[in-house]
Amino acid sequence: TMVVLKLRFLLVLFLTSIMGAAQYMMQDAALMNYIDRRFLALEKRLERCNQDILDYVEEFRDFSKMVLSRLAGLNNYKAEVKNEVENLLTRIERAQRDIDYFGSVTDSNTCIEVHEDLVKQQLFEEAEEQKKLKLMLNASCDHMLVGIKSLKIVKKTGDKHGSWMKDPGKKHTKIYLLNGSVNDVIFEFSNIMTFMESNHTLKARRVTLPFPWEGTGHIIYQGFLFYHKYGSLNEIIKFNIQKRNITDQMLLPGAGRIPAYQLSPSTKIDLAIDEQGLWAIHAEPETGGKIVITKINHVTMAVEHTWDTSCNSKDAEAAFMACNTLYVVYNSPSGGTSRIQCVYDVLGAVNTYEIPVLHFPKRQGSHSTIHYNPKEKQLFAWGDGSQIIYKLHTKQKV
């Protein structure tokens, strides 16, 4: 009996210890399960947090791009507004002078005296303006064109319309070819002999523009190409040929609505270089199709002065500037002998009626471009796909 009691006691102790251990194991398992669930929840929250951060970073990048594009647009708009305001101020000054003059004309003696004072004031202002223009345009440039001596057809290549030139602002002998009235590739040749070779484009350096040009009125000066941007009304781009980037641009108020020359309809703005630098030639409907010339500062791309000329764009095919003077070239619509029969000197030293009609020699056809090179005193022309040089005969202005 004692043995049985002892066995029962030991069995109870054993069972009690086993049940206690099992209870502890169940508690440990529950705790581990709880901890595991908490870690999973934390991991999900961290993943969500990381995704939110990535989304915020992407949104911030998009926002930054939008802000930068808006700022670039504001800079362009600022330049446009500045040019428009400067041109508006110039026109207001001219209009105000005209209003003062016409408003003073009346029959009363008192008003006659005022009118005389206004005329004196206007004459004085015009004289001062002429002095400023002479200083700006370096009045020492005193030669005028009296004849076209000879022509040399250098090569025949490319489309009917195009432009070719040297850079009169540089010492090198490079030749530039810009083929077509809409294109975005410049061909640069080391010299005129390379250009004249039959496989000339293989030896040329190709420069691709960020935007194509419109018309054939572009010009190269001091390493920069100045051209009318295709698709724009009157935006002129200044492009660095060596660095291959745009350095500046401007809007030419009033230009771009009608062709500069009736017989060259693709050219709305014709840019020119003479001894004084950069000019723009265009026509406006308000002037009845008469040609307007604008002096542009080639460094700042700001308008310095504008002149309404008496030269008509009807039956005109091209024009060029030489020594402050505009020479307009006319032809027949079917093509014939080109001739200069309208001249406008911005300083008034030359009058159209003082010079005879100047005919281009030995050639029937038309020109899409005629550019004056002030360094070589020659004309670089493009006529029906031919690249031509005209030598000039000049004399001193009276």
Tab-separated table of C-alpha atoms in Angstrom:
chain	number	residue	atom	x	y	z
A	1	THR	CA	0.000	0.000	0.000
A	2	MET	CA	2.823	2.401	0.824
A	3	VAL	CA	4.459	1.625	-2.464
A	4	VAL	CA	1.277	2.383	-4.382
A	5	LEU	CA	0.857	5.722	-2.590
A	6	LYS	CA	4.436	6.721	-3.434
A	7	LEU	CA	3.952	5.804	-7.073
A	8	ARG	CA	0.761	7.887	-7.261
A	9	PHE	CA	2.538	10.841	-5.697
A	10	LEU	CA	5.432	10.638	-8.145
A	11	LEU	CA	2.999	10.286	-11.076
A	12	VAL	CA	1.100	13.389	-9.963
A	13	LEU	CA	4.356	15.376	-9.717
A	14	PHE	CA	5.458	14.175	-13.168
A	15	LEU	CA	2.137	15.032	-14.758
A	16	THR	CA	2.113	18.434	-13.065
A	17	SER	CA	5.620	19.255	-14.346
A	18	ILE	CA	4.719	18.114	-17.878
A	19	MET	CA	1.567	20.234	-17.932
A	20	GLY	CA	3.507	23.263	-16.645
A	21	ALA	CA	6.142	22.840	-19.354
A	22	ALA	CA	3.438	22.466	-22.005
A	23	GLN	CA	1.727	25.603	-20.748
A	24	TYR	CA	5.006	27.533	-20.918
A	25	MET	CA	5.622	26.233	-24.447
A	26	MET	CA	2.174	27.353	-25.570
A	27	GLN	CA	2.766	30.803	-24.059
A	28	ASP	CA	6.173	31.048	-25.806
A	29	ALA	CA	4.603	30.031	-29.151
A	30	ALA	CA	1.875	32.651	-28.780
A	31	LEU	CA	4.477	35.287	-27.926
A	32	MET	CA	6.593	34.368	-30.951
A	33	ASN	CA	3.527	34.468	-33.173
A	34	TYR	CA	2.651	37.930	-31.848
A	35	ILE	CA	6.216	39.226	-32.357
A	36	ASP	CA	6.259	37.788	-35.906
A	37	ARG	CA	2.963	39.544	-36.747
A	38	ARG	CA	4.302	42.843	-35.392
A	39	PHE	CA	7.490	42.538	-37.517
A	40	LEU	CA	5.407	41.819	-40.618
A	41	ALA	CA	3.266	44.877	-39.939
A	42	LEU	CA	6.400	47.018	-39.463
A	43	GLU	CA	7.901	45.717	-42.711
A	44	LYS	CA	4.702	46.580	-44.602
A	45	ARG	CA	4.709	50.070	-43.116
A	46	LEU	CA	8.382	50.556	-44.076
A	47	GLU	CA	7.649	49.381	-47.621
A	48	ARG	CA	4.736	51.814	-47.842
A	49	CYS	CA	6.927	54.589	-46.450
A	50	ASN	CA	9.676	53.861	-49.028
A	51	GLN	CA	7.114	53.855	-51.837
A	52	ASP	CA	5.686	57.165	-50.615
A	53	ILE	CA	9.203	58.667	-50.550
A	54	LEU	CA	9.853	57.448	-54.112
A	55	ASP	CA	6.513	58.900	-55.246
A	56	TYR	CA	7.340	62.230	-53.558
A	57	VAL	CA	10.805	62.295	-55.200
A	58	GLU	CA	9.260	61.617	-58.641
A	59	GLU	CA	6.624	64.308	-58.084
A	60	PHE	CA	9.350	66.763	-57.012
A	61	ARG	CA	11.392	65.987	-60.148
A	62	ASP	CA	8.353	66.577	-62.363
A	63	PHE	CA	7.620	69.801	-60.483
A	64	SER	CA	11.264	70.944	-60.874
A	65	LYS	CA	11.157	70.261	-64.627
A	66	MET	CA	7.902	72.191	-64.929
A	67	VAL	CA	9.330	75.146	-62.957
A	68	LEU	CA	12.536	75.198	-65.062
A	69	SER	CA	10.560	75.090	-68.333
A	70	ARG	CA	8.296	77.882	-67.060
A	71	LEU	CA	11.378	79.959	-66.113
A	72	ALA	CA	12.886	79.405	-69.575
A	73	GLY	CA	9.594	80.458	-71.130
A	74	LEU	CA	9.522	83.559	-68.924
A	75	ASN	CA	13.054	84.490	-70.052
A	76	ASN	CA	12.009	84.202	-73.701
A	77	TYR	CA	8.857	86.179	-73.013
A	78	LYS	CA	10.913	88.819	-71.180
A	79	ALA	CA	13.192	89.216	-74.229
A	80	GLU	CA	10.181	89.450	-76.545
A	81	VAL	CA	8.469	92.042	-74.353
A	82	LYS	CA	11.691	94.064	-74.070
A	83	ASN	CA	12.114	94.201	-77.858
A	84	GLU	CA	8.436	95.059	-78.372
A	85	VAL	CA	8.595	97.861	-75.763
A	86	GLU	CA	11.796	99.329	-77.257
A	87	ASN	CA	10.273	99.323	-80.739
A	88	LEU	CA	7.006	100.797	-79.400
A	89	LEU	CA	8.881	103.621	-77.660
A	90	THR	CA	10.740	104.434	-80.894
A	91	ARG	CA	7.486	104.530	-82.872
A	92	ILE	CA	5.759	106.616	-80.181
A	93	GLU	CA	8.572	109.179	-80.319
A	94	ARG	CA	8.282	109.397	-84.104
A	95	ALA	CA	4.484	109.618	-83.950
A	96	GLN	CA	4.634	112.271	-81.215
A	97	ARG	CA	6.890	114.446	-83.350
A	98	ASP	CA	4.469	114.113	-86.287
A	99	ILE	CA	1.459	114.897	-84.066
A	100	ASP	CA	3.190	117.978	-82.639
A	101	TYR	CA	4.002	119.155	-86.146
A	102	PHE	CA	0.534	118.696	-87.654
A	103	GLY	CA	-1.256	119.942	-84.546
A	104	SER	CA	0.597	123.230	-84.717
A	105	VAL	CA	-0.513	124.048	-88.284
A	106	THR	CA	-3.318	126.713	-88.085
A	107	ASP	CA	-4.285	130.099	-89.519
A	108	SER	CA	-3.890	132.234	-86.369
A	109	ASN	CA	-0.787	134.406	-86.004
A	110	THR	CA	-0.100	133.065	-82.516
A	111	CYS	CA	-0.250	129.506	-83.760
A	112	ILE	CA	1.936	130.414	-86.733
A	113	GLU	CA	4.594	131.572	-84.299
A	114	VAL	CA	4.216	128.311	-82.336
A	115	HIS	CA	4.340	126.401	-85.594
A	116	GLU	CA	7.606	128.100	-86.554
A	117	ASP	CA	9.051	127.286	-83.142
A	118	LEU	CA	7.980	123.673	-83.551
A	119	VAL	CA	9.540	123.513	-87.007
A	120	LYS	CA	12.785	124.919	-85.606
A	121	GLN	CA	12.629	122.424	-82.743
A	122	GLN	CA	11.906	119.588	-85.160
A	123	LEU	CA	14.743	120.621	-87.469
A	124	PHE	CA	17.072	120.828	-84.478
A	125	GLU	CA	15.993	117.358	-83.286
A	126	GLU	CA	16.426	115.931	-86.784
A	127	ALA	CA	19.910	117.471	-87.019
A	128	GLU	CA	20.810	115.993	-83.619
A	129	GLU	CA	19.394	112.641	-84.681
A	130	GLN	CA	21.469	112.786	-87.886
A	131	LYS	CA	24.604	113.526	-85.834
A	132	LYS	CA	23.909	110.523	-83.619
A	133	LEU	CA	23.344	108.311	-86.655
A	134	LYS	CA	26.592	109.481	-88.256
A	135	LEU	CA	28.470	108.674	-85.058
A	136	MET	CA	26.757	105.293	-84.766
A	137	LEU	CA	27.280	104.413	-88.430
A	138	ASN	CA	30.823	105.732	-88.781
A	139	ALA	CA	30.361	108.376	-91.473
A	140	SER	CA	33.914	107.758	-92.741
A	141	CYS	CA	32.369	105.020	-94.922
A	142	ASP	CA	31.972	107.209	-98.006
A	143	HIS	CA	31.925	105.039	-101.151
A	144	MET	CA	28.945	104.288	-103.396
A	145	LEU	CA	28.313	101.701	-106.094
A	146	VAL	CA	28.448	102.962	-109.697
A	147	GLY	CA	28.784	99.718	-111.647
A	148	ILE	CA	29.081	95.932	-111.589
A	149	LYS	CA	32.295	95.110	-113.436
A	150	SER	CA	32.274	91.354	-113.937
A	151	LEU	CA	30.952	88.038	-112.758
A	152	LYS	CA	32.505	84.685	-112.023
A	153	ILE	CA	30.381	81.531	-111.747
A	154	VAL	CA	32.323	79.641	-109.070
A	155	LYS	CA	30.211	76.484	-109.058
A	156	LYS	CA	26.769	75.116	-109.863
A	157	THR	CA	25.440	72.969	-107.051
A	158	GLY	CA	22.324	72.612	-104.944
A	159	ASP	CA	18.733	73.767	-105.316
A	160	LYS	CA	17.382	76.771	-107.213
A	161	HIS	CA	17.309	78.697	-103.923
A	162	GLY	CA	20.141	78.935	-101.432
A	163	SER	CA	22.897	81.072	-99.997
A	164	TRP	CA	26.695	80.940	-99.850
A	165	MET	CA	29.202	83.313	-98.265
A	166	LYS	CA	32.414	84.023	-96.419
A	167	ASP	CA	32.587	85.484	-92.921
A	168	PRO	CA	33.741	89.121	-93.372
A	169	GLY	CA	34.317	89.398	-89.615
A	170	LYS	CA	37.007	86.672	-89.561
A	171	LYS	CA	40.491	86.362	-91.080
A	172	HIS	CA	40.039	82.764	-92.290
A	173	THR	CA	39.114	81.817	-95.887
A	174	LYS	CA	36.261	79.419	-95.059
A	175	ILE	CA	33.264	79.121	-97.393
A	176	TYR	CA	29.766	78.393	-96.071
A	177	LEU	CA	27.004	76.774	-98.144
A	178	LEU	CA	23.351	76.839	-97.013
A	179	ASN	CA	21.247	74.951	-99.559
A	180	GLY	CA	17.489	75.432	-99.938
A	181	SER	CA	14.952	77.848	-98.507
A	182	VAL	CA	14.168	75.514	-95.565
A	183	ASN	CA	17.010	73.421	-94.133
A	184	ASP	CA	19.038	72.871	-90.946
A	185	VAL	CA	22.518	71.885	-92.227
A	186	ILE	CA	25.446	74.239	-92.912
A	187	PHE	CA	28.382	73.001	-95.013
A	188	GLU	CA	31.708	74.576	-94.011
A	189	PHE	CA	34.669	74.345	-96.440
A	190	SER	CA	38.267	75.215	-95.553
A	191	ASN	CA	38.676	77.433	-98.662
A	192	ILE	CA	37.167	78.190	-102.059
A	193	MET	CA	39.331	75.599	-103.871
A	194	THR	CA	37.913	72.803	-101.689
A	195	PHE	CA	34.419	74.127	-102.365
A	196	MET	CA	35.006	74.057	-106.139
A	197	GLU	CA	35.971	70.345	-106.173
A	198	SER	CA	33.403	67.922	-107.643
A	199	ASN	CA	32.980	65.873	-104.438
A	200	HIS	CA	33.007	69.002	-102.310
A	201	THR	CA	30.415	67.910	-99.707
A	202	LEU	CA	32.607	64.936	-98.680
A	203	LYS	CA	35.318	67.356	-97.527
A	204	ALA	CA	32.944	69.749	-95.776
A	205	ARG	CA	32.281	70.053	-92.070
A	206	ARG	CA	28.559	69.568	-91.435
A	207	VAL	CA	26.926	71.714	-88.768
A	208	THR	CA	23.323	70.875	-87.843
A	209	LEU	CA	21.155	73.660	-86.439
A	210	PRO	CA	18.697	73.149	-83.550
A	211	PHE	CA	15.957	74.813	-85.657
A	212	PRO	CA	15.766	75.078	-89.474
A	213	TRP	CA	16.025	78.405	-91.294
A	214	GLU	CA	13.341	80.039	-93.423
A	215	GLY	CA	14.105	81.765	-96.734
A	216	THR	CA	17.626	82.569	-97.937
A	217	GLY	CA	18.296	85.778	-96.021
A	218	HIS	CA	20.774	84.409	-93.471
A	219	ILE	CA	24.249	85.836	-92.884
A	220	ILE	CA	27.453	84.773	-91.121
A	221	TYR	CA	29.426	87.375	-89.176
A	222	GLN	CA	32.232	87.037	-86.594
A	223	GLY	CA	31.653	83.290	-86.194
A	224	PHE	CA	27.874	83.512	-85.759
A	225	LEU	CA	25.049	82.562	-88.100
A	226	PHE	CA	22.111	84.974	-87.959
A	227	TYR	CA	18.938	83.499	-89.442
A	228	HIS	CA	15.115	83.681	-89.535
A	229	LYS	CA	13.747	80.711	-87.577
A	230	TYR	CA	11.442	78.505	-89.678
A	231	GLY	CA	7.804	78.565	-88.542
A	232	SER	CA	8.166	81.817	-86.571
A	233	LEU	CA	6.744	85.161	-87.663
A	234	ASN	CA	9.875	87.258	-87.083
A	235	GLU	CA	12.273	85.485	-84.694
A	236	ILE	CA	15.968	85.925	-85.541
A	237	ILE	CA	18.412	83.424	-84.029
A	238	LYS	CA	22.100	84.029	-83.309
A	239	PHE	CA	23.949	80.692	-83.549
A	240	ASN	CA	27.609	80.036	-82.623
A	241	ILE	CA	28.965	77.882	-85.473
A	242	GLN	CA	32.017	76.510	-83.631
A	243	LYS	CA	30.272	75.755	-80.312
A	244	ARG	CA	27.097	74.663	-82.132
A	245	ASN	CA	24.681	76.407	-79.785
A	246	ILE	CA	22.211	79.305	-79.752
A	247	THR	CA	23.660	82.338	-77.977
A	248	ASP	CA	20.784	84.803	-78.409
A	249	GLN	CA	17.553	85.562	-80.256
A	250	MET	CA	15.283	88.520	-80.927
A	251	LEU	CA	11.974	89.469	-82.512
A	252	LEU	CA	11.942	91.962	-85.383
A	253	PRO	CA	8.725	93.996	-84.914
A	254	GLY	CA	6.591	94.458	-88.025
A	255	ALA	CA	8.480	91.867	-90.098
A	256	GLY	CA	7.459	88.446	-91.378
A	257	ARG	CA	3.944	89.128	-92.669
A	258	ILE	CA	4.807	89.604	-96.354
A	259	PRO	CA	7.907	88.686	-98.394
A	260	ALA	CA	10.805	91.139	-98.366
A	261	TYR	CA	10.883	90.808	-102.183
A	262	GLN	CA	7.928	89.862	-104.365
A	263	LEU	CA	10.043	87.619	-106.652
A	264	SER	CA	11.603	85.737	-103.668
A	265	PRO	CA	8.463	84.780	-101.698
A	266	SER	CA	10.238	82.385	-99.297
A	267	THR	CA	12.351	85.195	-97.793
A	268	LYS	CA	10.400	87.277	-95.268
A	269	ILE	CA	13.485	88.681	-93.499
A	270	ASP	CA	16.751	89.317	-95.351
A	271	LEU	CA	19.783	89.870	-93.110
A	272	ALA	CA	22.779	91.799	-94.439
A	273	ILE	CA	26.295	92.817	-93.413
A	274	ASP	CA	28.199	95.919	-94.478
A	275	GLU	CA	31.026	98.042	-93.045
A	276	GLN	CA	28.732	99.009	-90.136
A	277	GLY	CA	27.639	95.513	-89.103
A	278	LEU	CA	24.261	93.768	-89.088
A	279	TRP	CA	21.085	94.944	-90.861
A	280	ALA	CA	17.629	93.460	-91.453
A	281	ILE	CA	15.591	94.105	-94.604
A	282	HIS	CA	11.846	93.424	-94.779
A	283	ALA	CA	8.594	94.820	-96.191
A	284	GLU	CA	5.420	95.846	-94.357
A	285	PRO	CA	1.803	95.981	-95.573
A	286	GLU	CA	1.319	99.327	-93.760
A	287	THR	CA	3.929	100.939	-96.033
A	288	GLY	CA	2.242	99.612	-99.181
A	289	GLY	CA	4.895	96.940	-99.629
A	290	LYS	CA	7.757	99.437	-99.357
A	291	ILE	CA	10.999	98.072	-97.933
A	292	VAL	CA	11.974	98.797	-94.306
A	293	ILE	CA	15.564	98.526	-93.069
A	294	THR	CA	16.648	98.070	-89.455
A	295	LYS	CA	20.105	98.442	-87.917
A	296	ILE	CA	20.703	95.715	-85.338
A	297	ASN	CA	23.492	95.544	-82.757
A	298	HIS	CA	24.994	92.137	-83.565
A	299	VAL	CA	26.375	91.745	-80.015
A	300	THR	CA	23.264	92.601	-77.957
A	301	MET	CA	20.689	91.766	-80.680
A	302	ALA	CA	18.923	95.082	-79.957
A	303	VAL	CA	17.294	97.315	-82.579
A	304	GLU	CA	19.339	100.520	-82.971
A	305	HIS	CA	17.276	102.351	-85.616
A	306	THR	CA	14.633	101.746	-88.312
A	307	TRP	CA	14.096	103.505	-91.666
A	308	ASP	CA	11.058	103.394	-93.960
A	309	THR	CA	12.516	103.542	-97.484
A	310	SER	CA	10.976	104.622	-100.776
A	311	CYS	CA	11.991	101.336	-102.467
A	312	ASN	CA	9.153	99.030	-103.492
A	313	SER	CA	9.255	95.269	-102.944
A	314	LYS	CA	7.172	94.696	-106.116
A	315	ASP	CA	9.273	92.993	-108.827
A	316	ALA	CA	12.256	92.985	-106.425
A	317	GLU	CA	14.246	89.742	-106.162
A	318	ALA	CA	16.994	90.667	-103.685
A	319	ALA	CA	18.832	93.544	-101.995
A	320	PHE	CA	22.049	94.230	-100.112
A	321	MET	CA	23.582	96.881	-97.839
A	322	ALA	CA	26.907	98.556	-98.632
A	323	CYS	CA	28.332	101.543	-96.764
A	324	ASN	CA	25.026	102.530	-95.048
A	325	THR	CA	23.184	102.269	-98.381
A	326	LEU	CA	20.444	99.881	-99.491
A	327	TYR	CA	20.631	98.648	-103.108
A	328	VAL	CA	17.464	96.883	-104.322
A	329	VAL	CA	17.724	94.445	-107.252
A	330	TYR	CA	14.731	94.096	-109.619
A	331	ASN	CA	13.877	91.616	-112.364
A	332	SER	CA	10.921	90.420	-114.436
A	333	PRO	CA	8.755	87.600	-112.992
A	334	SER	CA	9.837	85.225	-115.781
A	335	GLY	CA	13.532	86.011	-115.224
A	336	GLY	CA	15.664	88.372	-117.233
A	337	THR	CA	18.485	90.843	-116.647
A	338	SER	CA	18.782	91.800	-112.999
A	339	ARG	CA	19.187	95.514	-112.336
A	340	ILE	CA	19.572	97.916	-109.408
A	341	GLN	CA	17.053	100.718	-109.772
A	342	CYS	CA	16.340	101.845	-106.210
A	343	VAL	CA	18.948	103.107	-103.754
A	344	TYR	CA	18.394	104.397	-100.225
A	345	ASP	CA	21.201	105.961	-98.161
A	346	VAL	CA	20.236	106.144	-94.462
A	347	LEU	CA	22.378	109.298	-94.055
A	348	GLY	CA	20.956	110.950	-97.169
A	349	ALA	CA	24.298	111.166	-98.975
A	350	VAL	CA	23.063	109.270	-102.058
A	351	ASN	CA	19.772	109.726	-103.898
A	352	THR	CA	18.156	107.190	-106.227
A	353	TYR	CA	17.701	109.889	-108.871
A	354	GLU	CA	21.422	110.711	-108.871
A	355	ILE	CA	22.573	107.296	-110.127
A	356	PRO	CA	21.661	105.420	-113.321
A	357	VAL	CA	20.046	101.971	-113.389
A	358	LEU	CA	22.853	99.429	-112.819
A	359	HIS	CA	22.550	96.180	-114.812
A	360	PHE	CA	24.154	92.892	-113.807
A	361	PRO	CA	26.442	91.709	-116.639
A	362	LYS	CA	26.251	88.824	-119.121
A	363	ARG	CA	23.583	86.764	-117.469
A	364	GLN	CA	19.870	86.015	-117.925
A	365	GLY	CA	18.012	84.495	-114.977
A	366	SER	CA	17.173	85.387	-111.396
A	367	HIS	CA	18.818	85.608	-107.966
A	368	SER	CA	17.504	84.173	-104.719
A	369	THR	CA	20.288	85.823	-102.677
A	370	ILE	CA	22.796	88.649	-103.116
A	371	HIS	CA	25.088	89.415	-100.181
A	372	TYR	CA	27.755	92.119	-99.990
A	373	ASN	CA	31.093	91.201	-98.432
A	374	PRO	CA	32.567	94.424	-96.945
A	375	LYS	CA	35.993	92.816	-96.492
A	376	GLU	CA	36.427	91.857	-100.179
A	377	LYS	CA	34.089	94.541	-101.653
A	378	GLN	CA	32.340	91.849	-103.723
A	379	LEU	CA	28.851	90.401	-104.050
A	380	PHE	CA	28.244	86.715	-103.269
A	381	ALA	CA	25.105	85.678	-105.166
A	382	TRP	CA	23.028	82.526	-105.694
A	383	GLY	CA	21.314	82.442	-109.079
A	384	ASP	CA	19.287	79.428	-110.287
A	385	GLY	CA	21.551	76.986	-108.408
A	386	SER	CA	24.815	78.728	-109.410
A	387	GLN	CA	27.202	80.317	-106.901
A	388	ILE	CA	28.390	83.626	-108.381
A	389	ILE	CA	30.827	86.400	-107.412
A	390	TYR	CA	30.282	89.916	-108.790
A	391	LYS	CA	33.110	92.491	-108.676
A	392	LEU	CA	32.052	96.081	-108.064
A	393	HIS	CA	33.049	99.501	-109.316
A	394	THR	CA	32.682	102.237	-106.669
A	395	LYS	CA	33.376	105.931	-106.282
A	396	GLN	CA	33.395	108.384	-103.407
A	397	LYS	CA	30.063	109.835	-102.298
A	398	VAL	CA	29.649	113.517	-103.030
